[in-house]
Amino acid sequence: MHVLIAVDSFKGSLSSQKAGEAITLGIQRVFPKASTEIISMADGGEGTVEAIVYATKGEILKAKVTSPLGEPLDAILGKLPDGTVVLEMASASGLPLVPPEKRNPLLTSTRGTGELIRAALDLNPKEILIGIGGSATNDGGAGMAQALGARLLDREGRELMPGGGALEHLEKIDITGLDSRLQTTKITVMCDVDNPLCGPRGASAIYGPQKGADPEMVQYLDQNLARFSQIVLKDLGMDLKDVPGAGAAGGLGMGLLAFTGAKLKTGIEAVLDTVDFDNKLQVADLVITGEGRIDGQSIYGKVPMGVAKRAHRSGKPTLAIVGSIGAGSEELYNHGLSSIIAIVNGPMSLEQSMEKAFELTADATERGFRILQIPLRFD
């Protein structure tokens, strides 16, 4: 038996690699001669660089960038063996970089993400992959564009200050100084949401509150992003307001489309392609996937959904080992997932389950594989 293991991290307890090692231990308790291959997984958010670099045997590099609040910060990017460079905006402009009491999307900026892209361009990449999950910002990628050489000007011809609040004063976009290397570099954005830029499902309304926006601020930010999109249409000739994914990461999706010529792609699909998942799938008898919590939202571009769909197309059964099971998870059975097993084996707190996650994951996998030993006879 050869088992392909492709699980997301269990946030706060197990990395993708460690979860895979626990699953391998559980399998080999039942089938000692079974072989396994672990492919580190992510969907474009925090941990994407490490997962892809680990899976492809690449190299982690560091770059000095500006934090969402304007402070110096060390961010990471990955250089892969084939010349691709992968980065995640969470490393430069992510929500965990801003203390809860300082979260204010009127002020936070994506400048650091632009600086990280510039560092990637310095490596002469074949392609740049950018994961945009987990942002602290709502500036539409304005700071990112400024870091790459674009000028965002008010009616007096002055450069805009950082943050989503400053977009109220935007009058003109000047891209004559935009980094010319963007024109000759393929950029793929790993995005796991399809939100438009503005409106009830837009960046501000859906994600603004977790970044510190109250209802009044949400409305103001939404109006500012709408203004940004109008100036992009006027000065750059691109109508991006309603493009699915434009609202990802506080509107960074739109900014990347407008200023870098990027293409948006579902995060898990980009990761699976990068780690050569389909070829590795062909020699597998069984696939194991999983994440910290599986529920109805998992069908929208999360790791188990992406893995199960591809495995199903190849006729491979797929089992999910997960931290917990939420409402709507059964919908994944209609997309190729064969079964779901939660690691919790009795009453315990979330803290207890996270502390014992490795042992619990190995035990849950063992239970699942012992079922395979049951001889089935039908009359």
mmCIF file of C-alpha atoms in Angstrom:
data_model
loop_
_atom_site.group_PDB
_atom_site.id
_atom_site.type_symbol
_atom_site.label_atom_id
_atom_site.label_comp_id
_atom_site.label_asym_id
_atom_site.label_seq_id
_atom_site.Cartn_x
_atom_site.Cartn_y
_atom_site.Cartn_z
ATOM 1 C CA MET A 1 0.000 0.000 0.000
ATOM 2 C CA HIS A 2 1.238 3.493 -0.914
ATOM 3 C CA VAL A 3 -0.488 6.425 0.771
ATOM 4 C CA LEU A 4 -0.200 10.040 -0.365
ATOM 5 C CA ILE A 5 -0.617 12.457 2.562
ATOM 6 C CA ALA A 6 -1.598 16.048 1.742
ATOM 7 C CA VAL A 7 -2.982 17.834 4.806
ATOM 8 C CA ASP A 8 -3.173 21.490 5.774
ATOM 9 C CA SER A 9 -1.654 22.603 9.059
ATOM 10 C CA PHE A 10 -3.706 22.311 12.231
ATOM 11 C CA LYS A 11 -3.445 25.986 13.156
ATOM 12 C CA GLY A 12 -1.733 26.549 16.476
ATOM 13 C CA SER A 13 -0.779 22.916 17.022
ATOM 14 C CA LEU A 14 0.669 21.001 14.045
ATOM 15 C CA SER A 15 2.397 22.143 10.890
ATOM 16 C CA SER A 16 1.411 20.400 7.671
ATOM 17 C CA GLN A 17 4.593 18.318 7.842
ATOM 18 C CA LYS A 18 4.084 17.337 11.507
ATOM 19 C CA ALA A 19 0.462 16.358 10.849
ATOM 20 C CA GLY A 20 1.711 14.175 7.991
ATOM 21 C CA GLU A 21 4.257 12.523 10.267
ATOM 22 C CA ALA A 22 1.555 11.737 12.837
ATOM 23 C CA ILE A 23 -0.633 10.223 10.118
ATOM 24 C CA THR A 24 2.287 8.129 8.874
ATOM 25 C CA LEU A 25 2.803 6.792 12.402
ATOM 26 C CA GLY A 26 -0.858 5.798 12.645
ATOM 27 C CA ILE A 27 -0.783 4.030 9.275
ATOM 28 C CA GLN A 28 2.333 2.036 10.071
ATOM 29 C CA ARG A 29 0.922 0.793 13.376
ATOM 30 C CA VAL A 30 -1.608 -1.136 11.277
ATOM 31 C CA PHE A 31 0.267 -1.699 8.003
ATOM 32 C CA PRO A 32 4.005 -1.710 8.862
ATOM 33 C CA LYS A 33 5.006 -2.297 5.250
ATOM 34 C CA ALA A 34 2.935 0.572 3.871
ATOM 35 C CA SER A 35 4.852 3.393 2.211
ATOM 36 C CA THR A 36 3.847 7.035 2.488
ATOM 37 C CA GLU A 37 4.703 10.367 0.918
ATOM 38 C CA ILE A 38 3.955 13.612 2.735
ATOM 39 C CA ILE A 39 3.293 16.726 0.670
ATOM 40 C CA SER A 40 3.144 19.890 2.773
ATOM 41 C CA MET A 41 -0.028 21.817 1.951
ATOM 42 C CA ALA A 42 -1.446 25.333 2.291
ATOM 43 C CA ASP A 43 -4.073 27.416 0.505
ATOM 44 C CA GLY A 44 -2.383 30.803 0.107
ATOM 45 C CA GLY A 45 -2.554 32.075 3.678
ATOM 46 C CA GLU A 46 -0.033 32.001 6.489
ATOM 47 C CA GLY A 47 2.318 29.025 6.152
ATOM 48 C CA THR A 48 2.120 28.824 2.357
ATOM 49 C CA VAL A 49 5.794 29.685 1.772
ATOM 50 C CA GLU A 50 7.045 27.076 4.245
ATOM 51 C CA ALA A 51 4.693 24.419 2.885
ATOM 52 C CA ILE A 52 5.691 24.887 -0.755
ATOM 53 C CA VAL A 53 9.408 25.249 0.007
ATOM 54 C CA TYR A 54 9.351 22.084 2.117
ATOM 55 C CA ALA A 55 7.422 20.143 -0.534
ATOM 56 C CA THR A 56 9.746 21.180 -3.372
ATOM 57 C CA LYS A 57 13.042 21.230 -1.409
ATOM 58 C CA GLY A 58 13.474 24.923 -2.037
ATOM 59 C CA GLU A 59 15.108 27.639 0.058
ATOM 60 C CA ILE A 60 13.693 30.153 2.562
ATOM 61 C CA LEU A 61 15.027 33.713 2.232
ATOM 62 C CA LYS A 62 14.400 36.858 4.252
ATOM 63 C CA ALA A 63 13.744 40.434 3.187
ATOM 64 C CA LYS A 64 13.509 43.699 5.135
ATOM 65 C CA VAL A 65 10.070 45.234 4.629
ATOM 66 C CA THR A 66 7.659 47.683 6.244
ATOM 67 C CA SER A 67 5.036 46.324 8.634
ATOM 68 C CA PRO A 68 1.331 47.264 8.300
ATOM 69 C CA LEU A 69 1.962 50.049 10.851
ATOM 70 C CA GLY A 70 5.143 51.338 9.196
ATOM 71 C CA GLU A 71 7.766 49.618 11.333
ATOM 72 C CA PRO A 72 10.788 47.569 10.083
ATOM 73 C CA LEU A 73 10.067 43.871 9.699
ATOM 74 C CA ASP A 74 11.768 40.682 8.470
ATOM 75 C CA ALA A 75 9.487 38.873 6.009
ATOM 76 C CA ILE A 76 10.093 35.573 4.244
ATOM 77 C CA LEU A 77 9.967 34.372 0.658
ATOM 78 C CA GLY A 78 10.825 31.057 -0.920
ATOM 79 C CA LYS A 79 13.021 30.283 -3.896
ATOM 80 C CA LEU A 80 12.096 26.988 -5.553
ATOM 81 C CA PRO A 81 14.472 24.727 -7.527
ATOM 82 C CA ASP A 82 12.780 25.582 -10.849
ATOM 83 C CA GLY A 83 13.329 29.336 -10.378
ATOM 84 C CA THR A 84 9.836 30.152 -9.106
ATOM 85 C CA VAL A 85 9.661 32.520 -6.132
ATOM 86 C CA VAL A 86 6.785 32.183 -3.673
ATOM 87 C CA LEU A 87 5.723 34.723 -1.081
ATOM 88 C CA GLU A 88 2.765 35.371 1.208
ATOM 89 C CA MET A 89 1.377 38.770 2.054
ATOM 90 C CA ALA A 90 0.680 37.491 5.581
ATOM 91 C CA SER A 91 4.436 37.609 6.213
ATOM 92 C CA ALA A 92 4.605 41.326 5.380
ATOM 93 C CA SER A 93 1.090 42.694 5.897
ATOM 94 C CA GLY A 94 -0.672 40.031 7.961
ATOM 95 C CA LEU A 95 -3.162 40.484 10.777
ATOM 96 C CA PRO A 96 -1.005 38.770 13.456
ATOM 97 C CA LEU A 97 1.623 41.480 12.880
ATOM 98 C CA VAL A 98 -0.714 44.079 14.401
ATOM 99 C CA PRO A 99 -1.636 43.879 18.112
ATOM 100 C CA PRO A 100 -5.437 43.785 18.612
ATOM 101 C CA GLU A 101 -5.480 47.196 20.285
ATOM 102 C CA LYS A 102 -3.715 48.770 17.262
ATOM 103 C CA ARG A 103 -5.832 47.259 14.486
ATOM 104 C CA ASN A 104 -7.151 50.083 12.321
ATOM 105 C CA PRO A 105 -7.645 49.510 8.574
ATOM 106 C CA LEU A 106 -7.796 53.276 8.041
ATOM 107 C CA LEU A 107 -4.053 53.288 8.762
ATOM 108 C CA THR A 108 -2.625 49.840 7.974
ATOM 109 C CA SER A 109 -0.805 49.532 4.657
ATOM 110 C CA THR A 110 0.290 46.868 2.165
ATOM 111 C CA ARG A 111 3.602 48.649 1.488
ATOM 112 C CA GLY A 112 5.520 45.698 2.933
ATOM 113 C CA THR A 113 3.905 43.345 0.432
ATOM 114 C CA GLY A 114 5.086 45.570 -2.420
ATOM 115 C CA GLU A 115 8.587 45.565 -0.962
ATOM 116 C CA LEU A 116 8.441 41.775 -0.756
ATOM 117 C CA ILE A 117 7.434 41.602 -4.434
ATOM 118 C CA ARG A 118 10.382 43.864 -5.272
ATOM 119 C CA ALA A 119 12.705 41.496 -3.376
ATOM 120 C CA ALA A 120 11.251 38.620 -5.392
ATOM 121 C CA LEU A 121 11.897 40.477 -8.663
ATOM 122 C CA ASP A 122 15.530 40.913 -7.620
ATOM 123 C CA LEU A 123 15.878 37.103 -7.820
ATOM 124 C CA ASN A 124 15.030 37.103 -11.577
ATOM 125 C CA PRO A 125 12.221 34.574 -11.080
ATOM 126 C CA LYS A 126 10.625 32.338 -13.660
ATOM 127 C CA GLU A 127 7.317 33.099 -11.949
ATOM 128 C CA ILE A 128 6.159 34.725 -8.716
ATOM 129 C CA LEU A 129 3.439 33.034 -6.663
ATOM 130 C CA ILE A 130 1.740 35.303 -4.126
ATOM 131 C CA GLY A 131 -0.545 34.022 -1.361
ATOM 132 C CA ILE A 132 -2.873 36.774 -0.130
ATOM 133 C CA GLY A 133 -4.724 35.268 2.847
ATOM 134 C CA GLY A 134 -4.727 36.765 6.329
ATOM 135 C CA SER A 135 -4.303 40.502 5.732
ATOM 136 C CA ALA A 136 -4.388 43.318 8.280
ATOM 137 C CA THR A 137 -5.180 45.871 5.584
ATOM 138 C CA ASN A 138 -8.033 47.427 3.618
ATOM 139 C CA ASP A 139 -6.144 49.756 1.252
ATOM 140 C CA GLY A 140 -6.861 48.003 -2.047
ATOM 141 C CA GLY A 141 -3.149 47.359 -2.512
ATOM 142 C CA ALA A 142 -2.364 51.077 -2.564
ATOM 143 C CA GLY A 143 0.716 50.722 -0.348
ATOM 144 C CA MET A 144 1.892 47.764 -2.423
ATOM 145 C CA ALA A 145 1.568 49.833 -5.616
ATOM 146 C CA GLN A 146 3.501 52.748 -4.098
ATOM 147 C CA ALA A 147 6.327 50.434 -3.017
ATOM 148 C CA LEU A 148 6.583 49.221 -6.615
ATOM 149 C CA GLY A 149 6.901 52.736 -8.016
ATOM 150 C CA ALA A 150 3.329 53.835 -8.729
ATOM 151 C CA ARG A 151 2.313 57.316 -7.553
ATOM 152 C CA LEU A 152 -1.119 57.766 -5.969
ATOM 153 C CA LEU A 153 -1.809 61.503 -5.882
ATOM 154 C CA ASP A 154 -4.365 63.818 -4.295
ATOM 155 C CA ARG A 155 -5.770 66.925 -6.003
ATOM 156 C CA GLU A 156 -2.684 68.914 -4.953
ATOM 157 C CA GLY A 157 -0.375 66.358 -6.570
ATOM 158 C CA ARG A 158 0.822 65.043 -3.216
ATOM 159 C CA GLU A 159 1.484 61.367 -2.547
ATOM 160 C CA LEU A 160 -1.232 59.665 -0.480
ATOM 161 C CA MET A 161 -0.478 58.716 3.104
ATOM 162 C CA PRO A 162 -0.661 54.993 4.082
ATOM 163 C CA GLY A 163 -3.923 53.210 4.812
ATOM 164 C CA GLY A 164 -7.454 52.730 3.550
ATOM 165 C CA GLY A 165 -8.564 56.078 4.948
ATOM 166 C CA ALA A 166 -6.302 58.076 2.618
ATOM 167 C CA LEU A 167 -8.023 56.719 -0.508
ATOM 168 C CA GLU A 168 -10.790 59.294 0.002
ATOM 169 C CA HIS A 169 -8.375 61.885 -1.388
ATOM 170 C CA LEU A 170 -7.152 59.929 -4.427
ATOM 171 C CA GLU A 171 -7.417 61.923 -7.675
ATOM 172 C CA LYS A 172 -4.766 60.529 -10.022
ATOM 173 C CA ILE A 173 -2.647 57.410 -10.564
ATOM 174 C CA ASP A 174 0.739 57.777 -12.258
ATOM 175 C CA ILE A 175 2.467 54.507 -13.232
ATOM 176 C CA THR A 176 5.354 55.923 -15.240
ATOM 177 C CA GLY A 177 7.724 54.925 -12.427
ATOM 178 C CA LEU A 178 6.259 51.450 -11.891
ATOM 179 C CA ASP A 179 8.929 48.725 -11.756
ATOM 180 C CA SER A 180 9.411 47.707 -15.399
ATOM 181 C CA ARG A 181 10.259 44.117 -14.458
ATOM 182 C CA LEU A 182 6.569 43.537 -13.721
ATOM 183 C CA GLN A 183 5.873 43.635 -17.463
ATOM 184 C CA THR A 184 8.054 40.609 -18.156
ATOM 185 C CA THR A 185 7.385 38.502 -15.037
ATOM 186 C CA LYS A 186 4.517 36.053 -14.711
ATOM 187 C CA ILE A 187 2.694 36.635 -11.422
ATOM 188 C CA THR A 188 0.072 34.244 -10.081
ATOM 189 C CA VAL A 189 -2.000 35.201 -7.058
ATOM 190 C CA MET A 190 -3.176 32.395 -4.782
ATOM 191 C CA CYS A 191 -6.606 33.470 -3.608
ATOM 192 C CA ASP A 192 -9.194 31.338 -1.792
ATOM 193 C CA VAL A 193 -12.127 33.779 -1.854
ATOM 194 C CA ASP A 194 -14.242 35.200 -4.681
ATOM 195 C CA ASN A 195 -15.412 38.437 -3.052
ATOM 196 C CA PRO A 196 -15.789 41.520 -5.254
ATOM 197 C CA LEU A 197 -14.117 44.739 -4.180
ATOM 198 C CA CYS A 198 -17.171 46.564 -2.829
ATOM 199 C CA GLY A 199 -20.718 46.063 -1.623
ATOM 200 C CA PRO A 200 -22.325 43.632 0.856
ATOM 201 C CA ARG A 201 -19.834 40.871 -0.068
ATOM 202 C CA GLY A 202 -16.926 43.237 -0.575
ATOM 203 C CA ALA A 203 -13.598 43.502 1.213
ATOM 204 C CA SER A 204 -14.713 46.048 3.805
ATOM 205 C CA ALA A 205 -18.074 44.536 4.729
ATOM 206 C CA ILE A 206 -16.921 40.934 5.059
ATOM 207 C CA TYR A 207 -13.384 41.250 6.384
ATOM 208 C CA GLY A 208 -13.143 44.803 7.753
ATOM 209 C CA PRO A 209 -14.526 44.039 11.237
ATOM 210 C CA GLN A 210 -11.830 41.450 12.021
ATOM 211 C CA LYS A 211 -9.234 44.103 11.158
ATOM 212 C CA GLY A 212 -10.677 46.640 13.605
ATOM 213 C CA ALA A 213 -13.407 48.372 11.587
ATOM 214 C CA ASP A 214 -16.692 49.381 13.239
ATOM 215 C CA PRO A 215 -19.896 49.647 11.105
ATOM 216 C CA GLU A 216 -19.312 53.330 10.303
ATOM 217 C CA MET A 217 -15.718 52.643 9.322
ATOM 218 C CA VAL A 218 -16.802 49.724 7.118
ATOM 219 C CA GLN A 219 -19.054 52.034 5.099
ATOM 220 C CA TYR A 220 -16.293 54.646 4.780
ATOM 221 C CA LEU A 221 -13.705 52.065 3.676
ATOM 222 C CA ASP A 222 -16.139 50.625 1.143
ATOM 223 C CA GLN A 223 -16.670 54.075 -0.379
ATOM 224 C CA ASN A 224 -12.906 54.621 -0.516
ATOM 225 C CA LEU A 225 -12.297 51.324 -2.318
ATOM 226 C CA ALA A 226 -15.051 52.209 -4.784
ATOM 227 C CA ARG A 227 -13.246 55.516 -5.423
ATOM 228 C CA PHE A 228 -9.960 53.685 -5.915
ATOM 229 C CA SER A 229 -11.577 51.417 -8.513
ATOM 230 C CA GLN A 230 -13.045 54.437 -10.321
ATOM 231 C CA ILE A 231 -9.607 56.090 -10.580
ATOM 232 C CA VAL A 232 -8.101 52.778 -11.750
ATOM 233 C CA LEU A 233 -10.736 52.695 -14.496
ATOM 234 C CA LYS A 234 -10.133 56.334 -15.451
ATOM 235 C CA ASP A 235 -6.331 56.316 -15.434
ATOM 236 C CA LEU A 236 -5.432 52.673 -16.157
ATOM 237 C CA GLY A 237 -8.428 51.615 -18.263
ATOM 238 C CA MET A 238 -9.252 48.551 -16.137
ATOM 239 C CA ASP A 239 -12.735 47.873 -14.726
ATOM 240 C CA LEU A 240 -11.974 45.614 -11.767
ATOM 241 C CA LYS A 241 -14.584 46.487 -9.131
ATOM 242 C CA ASP A 242 -16.727 43.389 -9.659
ATOM 243 C CA VAL A 243 -14.030 40.866 -10.587
ATOM 244 C CA PRO A 244 -14.306 37.774 -8.338
ATOM 245 C CA GLY A 245 -11.394 37.880 -5.907
ATOM 246 C CA ALA A 246 -10.782 41.625 -6.298
ATOM 247 C CA GLY A 247 -11.883 42.051 -2.687
ATOM 248 C CA ALA A 248 -9.463 39.474 -1.299
ATOM 249 C CA ALA A 249 -7.037 40.718 1.368
ATOM 250 C CA GLY A 250 -8.704 44.094 1.782
ATOM 251 C CA GLY A 251 -8.785 44.732 -1.953
ATOM 252 C CA LEU A 252 -5.196 43.640 -2.579
ATOM 253 C CA GLY A 253 -6.666 41.327 -5.224
ATOM 254 C CA MET A 254 -7.652 44.371 -7.260
ATOM 255 C CA GLY A 255 -4.340 46.099 -6.630
ATOM 256 C CA LEU A 256 -2.351 43.139 -7.898
ATOM 257 C CA LEU A 257 -4.504 42.876 -11.022
ATOM 258 C CA ALA A 258 -4.192 46.596 -11.701
ATOM 259 C CA PHE A 259 -0.492 47.190 -11.015
ATOM 260 C CA THR A 260 1.340 43.883 -11.549
ATOM 261 C CA GLY A 261 -0.620 42.216 -14.358
ATOM 262 C CA ALA A 262 -1.248 39.240 -12.095
ATOM 263 C CA LYS A 263 -3.693 36.417 -12.705
ATOM 264 C CA LEU A 264 -5.872 35.192 -9.832
ATOM 265 C CA LYS A 265 -5.996 31.461 -9.174
ATOM 266 C CA THR A 266 -7.562 29.409 -6.404
ATOM 267 C CA GLY A 267 -4.851 29.055 -3.772
ATOM 268 C CA ILE A 268 -5.039 25.301 -3.323
ATOM 269 C CA GLU A 269 -5.031 24.727 -7.100
ATOM 270 C CA ALA A 270 -1.855 26.793 -7.485
ATOM 271 C CA VAL A 271 -0.191 24.924 -4.614
ATOM 272 C CA LEU A 272 -1.183 21.498 -5.981
ATOM 273 C CA ASP A 273 0.247 22.411 -9.387
ATOM 274 C CA THR A 274 3.468 23.747 -7.880
ATOM 275 C CA VAL A 275 4.153 20.595 -5.820
ATOM 276 C CA ASP A 276 3.380 18.303 -8.804
ATOM 277 C CA PHE A 277 0.473 16.690 -6.972
ATOM 278 C CA ASP A 278 -1.136 15.012 -10.000
ATOM 279 C CA ASN A 279 1.965 13.009 -10.895
ATOM 280 C CA LYS A 280 2.465 11.888 -7.295
ATOM 281 C CA LEU A 281 -1.196 10.924 -7.137
ATOM 282 C CA GLN A 282 -0.836 8.361 -9.917
ATOM 283 C CA VAL A 283 1.189 5.933 -7.780
ATOM 284 C CA ALA A 284 -0.998 6.262 -4.679
ATOM 285 C CA ASP A 285 -3.527 3.659 -3.553
ATOM 286 C CA LEU A 286 -5.133 6.004 -1.032
ATOM 287 C CA VAL A 287 -5.000 9.721 -0.243
ATOM 288 C CA ILE A 288 -5.151 11.324 3.199
ATOM 289 C CA THR A 289 -6.043 14.998 3.548
ATOM 290 C CA GLY A 290 -7.255 17.154 6.413
ATOM 291 C CA GLU A 291 -7.211 20.451 8.298
ATOM 292 C CA GLY A 292 -7.788 21.782 11.785
ATOM 293 C CA ARG A 293 -11.545 22.185 11.323
ATOM 294 C CA ILE A 294 -13.630 20.934 8.428
ATOM 295 C CA ASP A 295 -17.091 22.383 7.792
ATOM 296 C CA GLY A 296 -19.318 23.753 5.053
ATOM 297 C CA GLN A 297 -16.826 26.538 4.306
ATOM 298 C CA SER A 298 -14.199 23.960 3.353
ATOM 299 C CA ILE A 299 -15.746 23.527 -0.082
ATOM 300 C CA TYR A 300 -14.646 27.076 -0.949
ATOM 301 C CA GLY A 301 -11.048 26.478 -1.925
ATOM 302 C CA LYS A 302 -9.708 24.840 1.225
ATOM 303 C CA VAL A 303 -7.084 22.089 1.154
ATOM 304 C CA PRO A 304 -9.365 19.026 1.712
ATOM 305 C CA MET A 305 -11.676 20.125 -1.085
ATOM 306 C CA GLY A 306 -8.869 20.684 -3.583
ATOM 307 C CA VAL A 307 -7.162 17.403 -2.747
ATOM 308 C CA ALA A 308 -10.389 15.364 -2.774
ATOM 309 C CA LYS A 309 -11.505 16.737 -6.150
ATOM 310 C CA ARG A 310 -8.252 15.830 -7.864
ATOM 311 C CA ALA A 311 -8.074 12.420 -6.196
ATOM 312 C CA HIS A 312 -11.664 11.692 -7.226
ATOM 313 C CA ARG A 313 -10.874 12.525 -10.862
ATOM 314 C CA SER A 314 -8.115 9.905 -10.723
ATOM 315 C CA GLY A 315 -10.325 7.331 -9.018
ATOM 316 C CA LYS A 316 -8.415 7.439 -5.717
ATOM 317 C CA PRO A 317 -10.303 7.187 -2.382
ATOM 318 C CA THR A 318 -9.645 10.057 0.029
ATOM 319 C CA LEU A 319 -9.897 10.121 3.809
ATOM 320 C CA ALA A 320 -9.828 13.342 5.838
ATOM 321 C CA ILE A 321 -8.216 13.405 9.294
ATOM 322 C CA VAL A 322 -9.319 16.627 11.013
ATOM 323 C CA GLY A 323 -9.174 18.413 14.332
ATOM 324 C CA SER A 324 -12.935 18.899 14.467
ATOM 325 C CA ILE A 325 -16.027 18.490 12.292
ATOM 326 C CA GLY A 326 -18.451 21.374 11.796
ATOM 327 C CA ALA A 327 -21.848 21.863 10.193
ATOM 328 C CA GLY A 328 -22.031 21.322 6.444
ATOM 329 C CA SER A 329 -18.930 19.146 6.191
ATOM 330 C CA GLU A 330 -20.976 16.333 4.644
ATOM 331 C CA GLU A 331 -21.165 18.429 1.461
ATOM 332 C CA LEU A 332 -17.575 17.383 0.726
ATOM 333 C CA TYR A 333 -18.788 13.821 0.178
ATOM 334 C CA ASN A 334 -20.342 15.124 -3.046
ATOM 335 C CA HIS A 335 -16.935 16.316 -4.236
ATOM 336 C CA GLY A 336 -14.850 13.183 -3.841
ATOM 337 C CA LEU A 337 -14.171 12.870 -0.116
ATOM 338 C CA SER A 338 -14.780 9.293 1.088
ATOM 339 C CA SER A 339 -14.878 9.787 4.868
ATOM 340 C CA ILE A 340 -13.958 12.162 7.698
ATOM 341 C CA ILE A 341 -12.426 11.192 11.053
ATOM 342 C CA ALA A 342 -12.010 13.689 13.906
ATOM 343 C CA ILE A 343 -8.969 13.281 16.123
ATOM 344 C CA VAL A 344 -10.787 14.026 19.406
ATOM 345 C CA ASN A 345 -11.485 10.714 21.182
ATOM 346 C CA GLY A 346 -13.380 11.921 24.247
ATOM 347 C CA PRO A 347 -14.513 14.978 26.208
ATOM 348 C CA MET A 348 -11.699 17.541 26.250
ATOM 349 C CA SER A 349 -11.110 21.250 25.843
ATOM 350 C CA LEU A 350 -9.760 22.832 22.678
ATOM 351 C CA GLU A 351 -6.533 23.558 24.542
ATOM 352 C CA GLN A 352 -6.173 19.890 25.507
ATOM 353 C CA SER A 353 -6.795 18.694 21.957
ATOM 354 C CA MET A 354 -4.235 21.162 20.573
ATOM 355 C CA GLU A 355 -1.659 20.151 23.169
ATOM 356 C CA LYS A 356 -2.073 16.454 22.315
ATOM 357 C CA ALA A 357 -2.658 16.964 18.586
ATOM 358 C CA PHE A 358 0.211 14.765 17.367
ATOM 359 C CA GLU A 359 -0.783 11.768 19.515
ATOM 360 C CA LEU A 360 -4.486 12.224 18.768
ATOM 361 C CA THR A 361 -3.838 12.443 15.016
ATOM 362 C CA ALA A 362 -1.794 9.250 15.028
ATOM 363 C CA ASP A 363 -4.505 7.443 17.051
ATOM 364 C CA ALA A 364 -7.314 8.646 14.764
ATOM 365 C CA THR A 365 -5.392 7.480 11.703
ATOM 366 C CA GLU A 366 -4.832 4.089 13.310
ATOM 367 C CA ARG A 367 -8.586 3.740 13.949
ATOM 368 C CA GLY A 368 -9.336 4.596 10.358
ATOM 369 C CA PHE A 369 -6.860 2.117 8.926
ATOM 370 C CA ARG A 370 -7.976 -0.694 11.215
ATOM 371 C CA ILE A 371 -11.326 -0.491 9.434
ATOM 372 C CA LEU A 372 -9.488 -1.505 6.253
ATOM 373 C CA GLN A 373 -8.654 -4.818 7.909
ATOM 374 C CA ILE A 374 -12.301 -5.786 8.263
ATOM 375 C CA PRO A 375 -13.224 -8.367 5.605
ATOM 376 C CA LEU A 376 -16.419 -7.338 3.888
ATOM 377 C CA ARG A 377 -18.847 -10.061 2.757
ATOM 378 C CA PHE A 378 -22.132 -9.367 1.074
ATOM 379 C CA ASP A 379 -24.849 -11.906 0.412
#
